[in-house]
């Protein structure tokens, strides 16, 4: 039995994924399954809990100082796991990567500027862009052999000159794509042609299925460092999203100075708990845990895909990374309201609605299968029962 098979009751623990599902989706946690918010129903590795226990035993929770061990841990992970050499002065600590995106918008754009997204894509991007008074320009991803590709040449015609930034999700959420080196280089060239700052959000970079390899944008396109901002985090990898810790990594001196000025204006300082947790995570012990996790997630993926794809007219996009199934219901012939009703009312599964991810998401629902395998099997059985009339 895997450590990830343990079913842990999260109801009543202030877990958004479980304690907010009824308010958001009218699915009760008493008999429903939470498969929406992108966190995992697994305990974090022991090395993180032990580091936190050390803080508790010490009993003093003051301001965090001397971040050399944290920076060394982040740099070790980037080098060891992704072949990317990072200088310590490049790294800023933010309160998660959505906060990092917001900081970049403040540092590098003005109100009414446009920001390019390859959609459908992680819903928080558009939400933050619009909340900051900027405009979203959607460049639609193209379906090719059942998976997403970017038609960068076609995107050239969509540019008006008002665009100042492009945000890439790599690996892609919700489609699960691991972009190839050639695809990443094409995005870099696109940013150059249109004089765009490129933000590469790589939060899912460690959750890559066997047989696939994530390439950091900084490694794929080293010639665009003067317009590149990299983002990484331990939060998705180690299931510590509540720590609200992320890295904005900026190799270029001028870009780094602008970001530092914006950050200083916010009066931000890091959360000591998040820094301690992330430092402990980026270690050989953490790496071994991640290797085990990815194998388990891959097993969940196979179980989920096999069960969902057995329903006529339903198709889960082949996944190369993340733990988020992107399921297409168009083949059922049902309206979006009907297939969503069956999933939420009949199967009693809380899921993310496709339209929130932007253009191209209308016929999809997103399922989080980072949960004990017994729950994935239960979800599949409920789905098959909810669409039994199609069998």
Coordinates of C-alpha atoms in Angstrom, one line a residue:
X1 CA 0.0 0.0 0.0
X2 CA 1.3 3.4 -1.0
X3 CA 1.5 6.3 1.5
X4 CA -0.7 8.1 -0.9
X5 CA -3.6 5.6 -0.5
X6 CA -4.4 6.9 3.0
X7 CA -7.8 8.6 3.0
X8 CA -7.5 11.8 5.2
X9 CA -10.6 13.6 6.2
X10 CA -10.1 17.3 5.4
X11 CA -13.7 18.4 6.1
X12 CA -13.8 21.1 8.8
X13 CA -10.0 21.9 8.5
X14 CA -10.5 25.1 6.6
X15 CA -9.6 23.3 3.4
X16 CA -11.0 25.4 0.6
X17 CA -11.3 22.3 -1.6
X18 CA -13.6 20.5 0.8
X19 CA -15.1 23.2 3.0
X20 CA -16.1 25.5 0.2
X21 CA -17.5 23.0 -2.3
X22 CA -21.0 23.2 -1.1
X23 CA -21.1 27.0 -1.2
X24 CA -19.5 27.0 -4.7
X25 CA -21.1 24.0 -6.3
X26 CA -23.9 22.9 -4.1
X27 CA -22.1 19.6 -3.6
X28 CA -22.1 18.5 0.0
X29 CA -18.8 17.2 1.4
X30 CA -20.7 14.6 3.3
X31 CA -21.4 12.5 0.2
X32 CA -19.6 14.5 -2.5
X33 CA -16.1 14.3 -4.0
X34 CA -13.9 17.5 -4.2
X35 CA -12.1 17.5 -7.5
X36 CA -11.8 21.2 -8.2
X37 CA -9.2 23.3 -6.3
X38 CA -5.7 22.3 -7.4
X39 CA -4.2 21.0 -4.2
X40 CA -3.7 17.3 -3.3
X41 CA -5.3 15.2 -0.6
X42 CA -1.9 13.8 0.4
X43 CA 0.3 14.7 3.5
X44 CA 3.4 16.7 2.7
X45 CA 6.7 14.8 3.0
X46 CA 8.0 14.2 6.4
X47 CA 11.0 16.5 5.9
X48 CA 8.6 19.5 5.8
X49 CA 6.6 18.4 8.8
X50 CA 9.9 17.9 10.7
X51 CA 11.1 21.4 9.8
X52 CA 7.8 22.9 11.1
X53 CA 8.1 20.8 14.2
X54 CA 11.5 22.3 14.8
X55 CA 9.9 25.8 14.6
X56 CA 7.2 24.7 17.1
X57 CA 9.8 23.3 19.5
X58 CA 11.8 26.5 19.3
X59 CA 8.6 28.4 20.1
X60 CA 9.6 31.8 18.8
X61 CA 8.0 33.0 15.5
X62 CA 9.9 36.2 14.6
X63 CA 10.8 37.9 11.4
X64 CA 12.8 35.8 9.0
X65 CA 16.3 36.8 8.2
X66 CA 19.4 35.4 6.4
X67 CA 17.7 33.6 3.5
X68 CA 20.9 32.0 2.2
X69 CA 19.8 28.5 3.0
X70 CA 16.5 29.1 1.2
X71 CA 18.1 30.5 -1.9
X72 CA 20.6 27.6 -1.9
X73 CA 17.8 25.1 -1.7
X74 CA 15.9 26.7 -4.6
X75 CA 19.1 26.9 -6.7
X76 CA 19.9 23.2 -5.9
X77 CA 16.5 22.1 -7.0
X78 CA 16.6 24.1 -10.3
X79 CA 20.0 22.6 -11.1
X80 CA 19.4 19.1 -9.9
X81 CA 15.9 18.6 -11.2
X82 CA 15.8 20.9 -14.3
X83 CA 19.4 21.5 -15.4
X84 CA 19.0 25.2 -14.8
X85 CA 21.7 27.3 -13.2
X86 CA 20.3 30.2 -11.1
X87 CA 22.2 33.0 -9.4
X88 CA 21.0 33.8 -5.8
X89 CA 20.4 37.5 -6.6
X90 CA 17.9 36.6 -9.3
X91 CA 15.4 35.2 -6.8
X92 CA 12.5 37.1 -5.3
X93 CA 10.1 35.5 -2.8
X94 CA 6.4 36.4 -3.3
X95 CA 3.2 35.2 -1.6
X96 CA 2.6 32.6 -4.2
X97 CA 2.7 32.9 -8.0
X98 CA -0.7 34.6 -8.5
X99 CA 0.8 37.3 -6.3
X100 CA 3.9 37.2 -8.5
X101 CA 1.8 37.7 -11.6
X102 CA 0.1 40.7 -9.9
X103 CA 3.6 42.1 -9.0
X104 CA 4.7 41.8 -12.6
X105 CA 1.7 43.6 -13.9
X106 CA 2.4 46.4 -11.5
X107 CA 6.1 46.5 -12.3
X108 CA 6.0 46.2 -16.1
X109 CA 2.6 47.4 -17.4
X110 CA 0.2 50.4 -17.2
X111 CA -3.6 50.6 -17.0
X112 CA -5.2 49.7 -20.3
X113 CA -2.2 47.8 -21.6
X114 CA -3.0 44.4 -23.1
X115 CA -1.7 41.1 -21.9
X116 CA -1.6 38.0 -24.1
X117 CA -2.8 34.6 -22.9
X118 CA -2.8 31.3 -24.7
X119 CA -6.3 30.0 -23.9
X120 CA -7.9 28.0 -22.4
X121 CA -5.5 28.6 -19.5
X122 CA -5.4 28.8 -15.7
X123 CA -8.3 31.1 -14.7
X124 CA -6.5 33.3 -12.2
X125 CA -4.4 34.9 -14.9
X126 CA -7.3 36.7 -16.6
X127 CA -8.9 37.5 -13.3
X128 CA -5.8 39.3 -12.0
X129 CA -5.1 41.0 -15.3
X130 CA -8.6 42.5 -15.4
X131 CA -8.6 43.4 -11.7
X132 CA -5.5 45.4 -12.4
X133 CA -7.2 47.4 -15.1
X134 CA -5.4 45.7 -18.0
X135 CA -6.9 44.0 -21.0
X136 CA -6.8 40.3 -21.9
X137 CA -5.9 39.2 -25.5
X138 CA -6.7 35.6 -26.0
X139 CA -4.7 33.6 -28.5
X140 CA -6.6 30.3 -28.9
X141 CA -4.8 27.0 -28.5
X142 CA -5.3 24.6 -31.4
X143 CA -6.4 20.9 -31.0
X144 CA -4.1 18.6 -32.9
X145 CA -4.4 14.8 -32.5
X146 CA -6.4 15.4 -29.3
X147 CA -3.9 17.7 -27.6
X148 CA -3.1 21.4 -27.6
X149 CA -0.6 23.1 -29.8
X150 CA 0.3 26.8 -30.3
X151 CA -0.2 28.3 -33.7
X152 CA 2.2 31.2 -33.1
X153 CA 2.2 32.4 -36.7
X154 CA -1.6 32.8 -36.6
X155 CA -1.2 34.8 -33.3
X156 CA 0.8 37.5 -35.1
X157 CA -2.3 38.7 -36.8
X158 CA -4.1 39.2 -33.5
X159 CA -1.6 41.6 -32.2
X160 CA -2.5 45.3 -32.3
X161 CA 0.6 46.9 -30.7
X162 CA -1.1 47.6 -27.4
X163 CA 0.2 44.3 -25.9
X164 CA 3.0 44.6 -23.4
X165 CA 3.2 41.2 -21.8
X166 CA 2.6 37.5 -22.6
X167 CA 2.0 34.9 -19.9
X168 CA 2.9 31.3 -20.6
X169 CA 1.7 28.4 -18.5
X170 CA 4.4 25.7 -18.7
X171 CA 3.5 22.9 -18.2
X172 CA 0.0 23.8 -19.3
X173 CA -2.9 24.0 -17.0
X174 CA -5.6 22.7 -17.8
X175 CA -4.4 20.8 -20.9
X176 CA -1.5 19.0 -19.3
X177 CA 0.9 19.7 -22.1
X178 CA 4.7 19.7 -21.6
X179 CA 5.8 22.2 -24.2
X180 CA 8.7 21.0 -26.4
X181 CA 11.9 23.0 -26.6
X182 CA 10.9 24.1 -30.2
X183 CA 7.5 25.3 -29.0
X184 CA 9.1 27.3 -26.2
X185 CA 11.6 28.8 -28.6
X186 CA 8.7 29.8 -30.9
X187 CA 7.0 31.6 -28.0
X188 CA 10.3 33.4 -27.3
X189 CA 10.5 34.5 -30.9
X190 CA 6.8 35.6 -30.8
X191 CA 7.6 37.8 -27.7
X192 CA 10.6 39.3 -29.5
X193 CA 8.6 40.1 -32.7
X194 CA 6.0 42.0 -30.7
X195 CA 8.4 43.4 -28.0
X196 CA 6.5 41.6 -25.2
X197 CA 7.8 40.8 -21.7
X198 CA 7.4 37.0 -21.3
X199 CA 6.3 35.6 -17.9
X200 CA 6.8 31.9 -17.7
X201 CA 4.7 30.4 -14.9
X202 CA 6.3 26.9 -14.3
X203 CA 4.5 25.9 -11.1
X204 CA 3.7 22.4 -12.4
X205 CA 7.3 21.8 -13.6
X206 CA 7.9 18.9 -11.2
X207 CA 4.6 17.1 -11.8
X208 CA 5.6 15.6 -15.2
X209 CA 4.4 12.1 -16.2
X210 CA 7.0 9.4 -17.0
X211 CA 8.3 9.6 -20.5
X212 CA 8.1 13.4 -20.6
X213 CA 10.6 16.1 -19.6
X214 CA 10.0 19.7 -18.7
X215 CA 12.4 22.3 -20.2
X216 CA 12.6 25.6 -18.3
X217 CA 12.0 28.6 -20.7
X218 CA 15.3 30.0 -19.6
X219 CA 17.1 26.9 -20.8
X220 CA 15.1 26.6 -24.0
X221 CA 15.6 30.2 -25.1
X222 CA 18.6 31.7 -23.4
X223 CA 18.7 34.5 -26.0
X224 CA 15.6 36.2 -24.5
X225 CA 16.8 36.9 -21.0
X226 CA 16.3 40.6 -21.5
X227 CA 12.5 40.0 -21.6
X228 CA 12.1 36.9 -19.5
X229 CA 10.6 36.5 -16.0
X230 CA 10.6 33.0 -14.6
X231 CA 8.2 31.7 -11.9
X232 CA 8.5 28.5 -9.9
X233 CA 7.2 27.3 -6.6
X234 CA 7.3 24.4 -4.1
X235 CA 3.6 24.7 -3.3
X236 CA 2.1 22.5 -6.1
X237 CA 5.0 20.0 -6.0
X238 CA 4.8 19.4 -2.2
X239 CA 1.2 20.2 -1.5
X240 CA 1.9 23.2 0.7
X241 CA -0.2 25.8 -1.1
X242 CA -1.3 27.3 2.2
X243 CA 2.3 28.4 2.8
X244 CA 1.8 31.0 0.1
X245 CA 5.4 31.0 -1.1
X246 CA 6.7 31.4 -4.7
X247 CA 9.7 32.4 -6.6
X248 CA 10.0 35.2 -9.2
X249 CA 13.3 34.6 -10.9
X250 CA 14.7 37.4 -13.1
X251 CA 18.1 37.0 -14.8
X252 CA 18.1 40.5 -16.4
X253 CA 19.5 43.4 -14.3
X254 CA 17.2 46.1 -15.6
X255 CA 14.0 43.9 -15.3
X256 CA 15.1 42.9 -11.8
X257 CA 15.5 46.5 -10.7
X258 CA 12.0 47.4 -11.8
X259 CA 10.5 44.4 -10.0
X260 CA 12.5 45.2 -6.8
X261 CA 11.1 48.7 -6.9
X262 CA 7.5 47.5 -7.2
X263 CA 8.1 45.0 -4.4
X264 CA 9.5 47.6 -2.2
X265 CA 6.5 49.8 -2.7
X266 CA 4.3 47.0 -1.5
X267 CA 6.2 46.7 1.8
X268 CA 6.4 42.9 1.3
X269 CA 8.5 40.5 3.3
X270 CA 8.4 36.7 3.2
X271 CA 6.4 34.4 5.4
X272 CA 8.9 32.5 7.6
X273 CA 6.8 29.4 7.7
X274 CA 6.7 29.2 3.9
X275 CA 10.5 29.7 3.6
X276 CA 11.3 27.0 6.2
X277 CA 8.9 24.6 4.5
X278 CA 10.3 25.3 1.0
X279 CA 13.9 25.0 2.2
X280 CA 13.2 21.6 3.7
X281 CA 11.3 20.4 0.6
X282 CA 14.1 21.2 -1.9
X283 CA 16.3 18.4 -0.6
X284 CA 17.1 14.8 -1.5
X285 CA 14.3 13.6 0.8
X286 CA 11.9 15.9 -1.0
X287 CA 13.1 14.7 -4.3
X288 CA 12.5 11.0 -3.4
X289 CA 9.0 11.9 -2.3
X290 CA 8.2 13.6 -5.5
X291 CA 9.5 10.7 -7.6
X292 CA 7.1 8.4 -5.6
X293 CA 4.3 10.9 -6.0
X294 CA 4.6 11.2 -9.8
X295 CA 4.4 7.4 -10.2
X296 CA 1.3 7.4 -8.0
X297 CA -0.3 10.3 -10.0
X298 CA 0.5 8.5 -13.2
X299 CA -1.4 5.4 -11.9
X300 CA -4.4 7.7 -11.0
X301 CA -4.2 9.2 -14.5
X302 CA -4.4 5.9 -16.2
X303 CA -7.4 4.8 -14.0
X304 CA -9.2 8.1 -14.6
X305 CA -8.6 8.2 -18.3
X306 CA -9.6 4.6 -18.9
X307 CA -12.9 5.0 -16.9
X308 CA -13.9 8.4 -18.3
X309 CA -13.0 7.5 -21.9
X310 CA -15.2 4.4 -21.6
X311 CA -18.3 6.8 -21.6
X312 CA -19.4 7.3 -25.2
X313 CA -18.9 10.9 -26.3
X314 CA -16.6 11.8 -23.4
X315 CA -12.8 12.2 -23.9
X316 CA -10.1 13.1 -21.4
X317 CA -7.2 15.0 -23.0
X318 CA -3.9 12.9 -23.0
X319 CA -1.9 14.3 -20.0
X320 CA 1.8 14.9 -20.0
X321 CA 1.9 16.8 -16.7
X322 CA -0.1 18.1 -13.7
X323 CA -2.8 16.1 -11.9
X324 CA -5.7 17.9 -13.6
X325 CA -7.8 16.0 -16.1
X326 CA -9.3 18.1 -18.9
X327 CA -12.4 16.3 -20.0
X328 CA -14.3 17.1 -23.3
X329 CA -18.0 16.4 -23.2
X330 CA -18.8 17.7 -26.8
X331 CA -19.3 14.2 -28.1
X332 CA -22.3 13.5 -25.9
X333 CA -24.3 16.1 -27.8
X334 CA -25.4 17.6 -24.5
X335 CA -25.5 21.3 -23.7
X336 CA -23.0 22.5 -21.1
X337 CA -25.6 22.9 -18.5
X338 CA -26.7 19.3 -18.9
X339 CA -23.4 17.5 -18.7
X340 CA -22.4 19.8 -15.8
X341 CA -25.6 19.0 -14.0
X342 CA -25.0 15.2 -14.3
X343 CA -21.5 15.5 -12.9
X344 CA -22.4 17.8 -10.0
X345 CA -26.0 16.7 -9.2
X346 CA -26.0 13.0 -10.1
X347 CA -22.3 12.0 -9.6
X348 CA -21.9 14.6 -6.8
X349 CA -18.4 15.7 -7.9
X350 CA -17.3 19.3 -7.6
X351 CA -15.2 20.3 -10.6
X352 CA -13.9 23.4 -12.3
X353 CA -16.1 24.7 -15.2
X354 CA -14.3 25.0 -18.5
X355 CA -15.5 28.5 -19.5
X356 CA -13.6 30.0 -16.6
X357 CA -10.3 29.1 -18.4
X358 CA -11.2 31.3 -21.4
X359 CA -11.9 30.8 -25.0
X360 CA -12.0 27.1 -26.0
X361 CA -13.0 25.8 -22.5
X362 CA -16.8 25.8 -23.2
X363 CA -17.2 22.1 -23.6
X364 CA -14.8 21.0 -20.9
X365 CA -14.7 20.3 -17.1
X366 CA -11.5 20.0 -15.1
X367 CA -11.0 17.2 -12.6
X368 CA -8.3 17.0 -9.9
X369 CA -7.3 13.4 -9.4
X370 CA -4.5 14.1 -6.8
X371 CA -6.4 12.1 -4.2
X372 CA -6.3 8.5 -2.9
X373 CA -6.9 6.0 -5.7
X374 CA -10.0 4.6 -4.1
X375 CA -11.6 8.1 -4.5
X376 CA -10.5 8.2 -8.2
X377 CA -12.2 4.8 -8.7
X378 CA -15.3 6.1 -6.9
X379 CA -15.4 9.2 -9.1
X380 CA -15.1 7.1 -12.3
X381 CA -17.9 4.8 -11.1
X382 CA -20.1 7.8 -10.4
X383 CA -19.4 9.3 -13.8
X384 CA -20.3 6.1 -15.6
X385 CA -23.5 5.8 -13.6
X386 CA -24.4 9.5 -14.3
X387 CA -24.0 8.9 -18.1
X388 CA -25.3 5.3 -18.1
X389 CA -27.9 6.1 -20.7
X390 CA -25.1 6.6 -23.2
X391 CA -23.6 3.2 -22.7

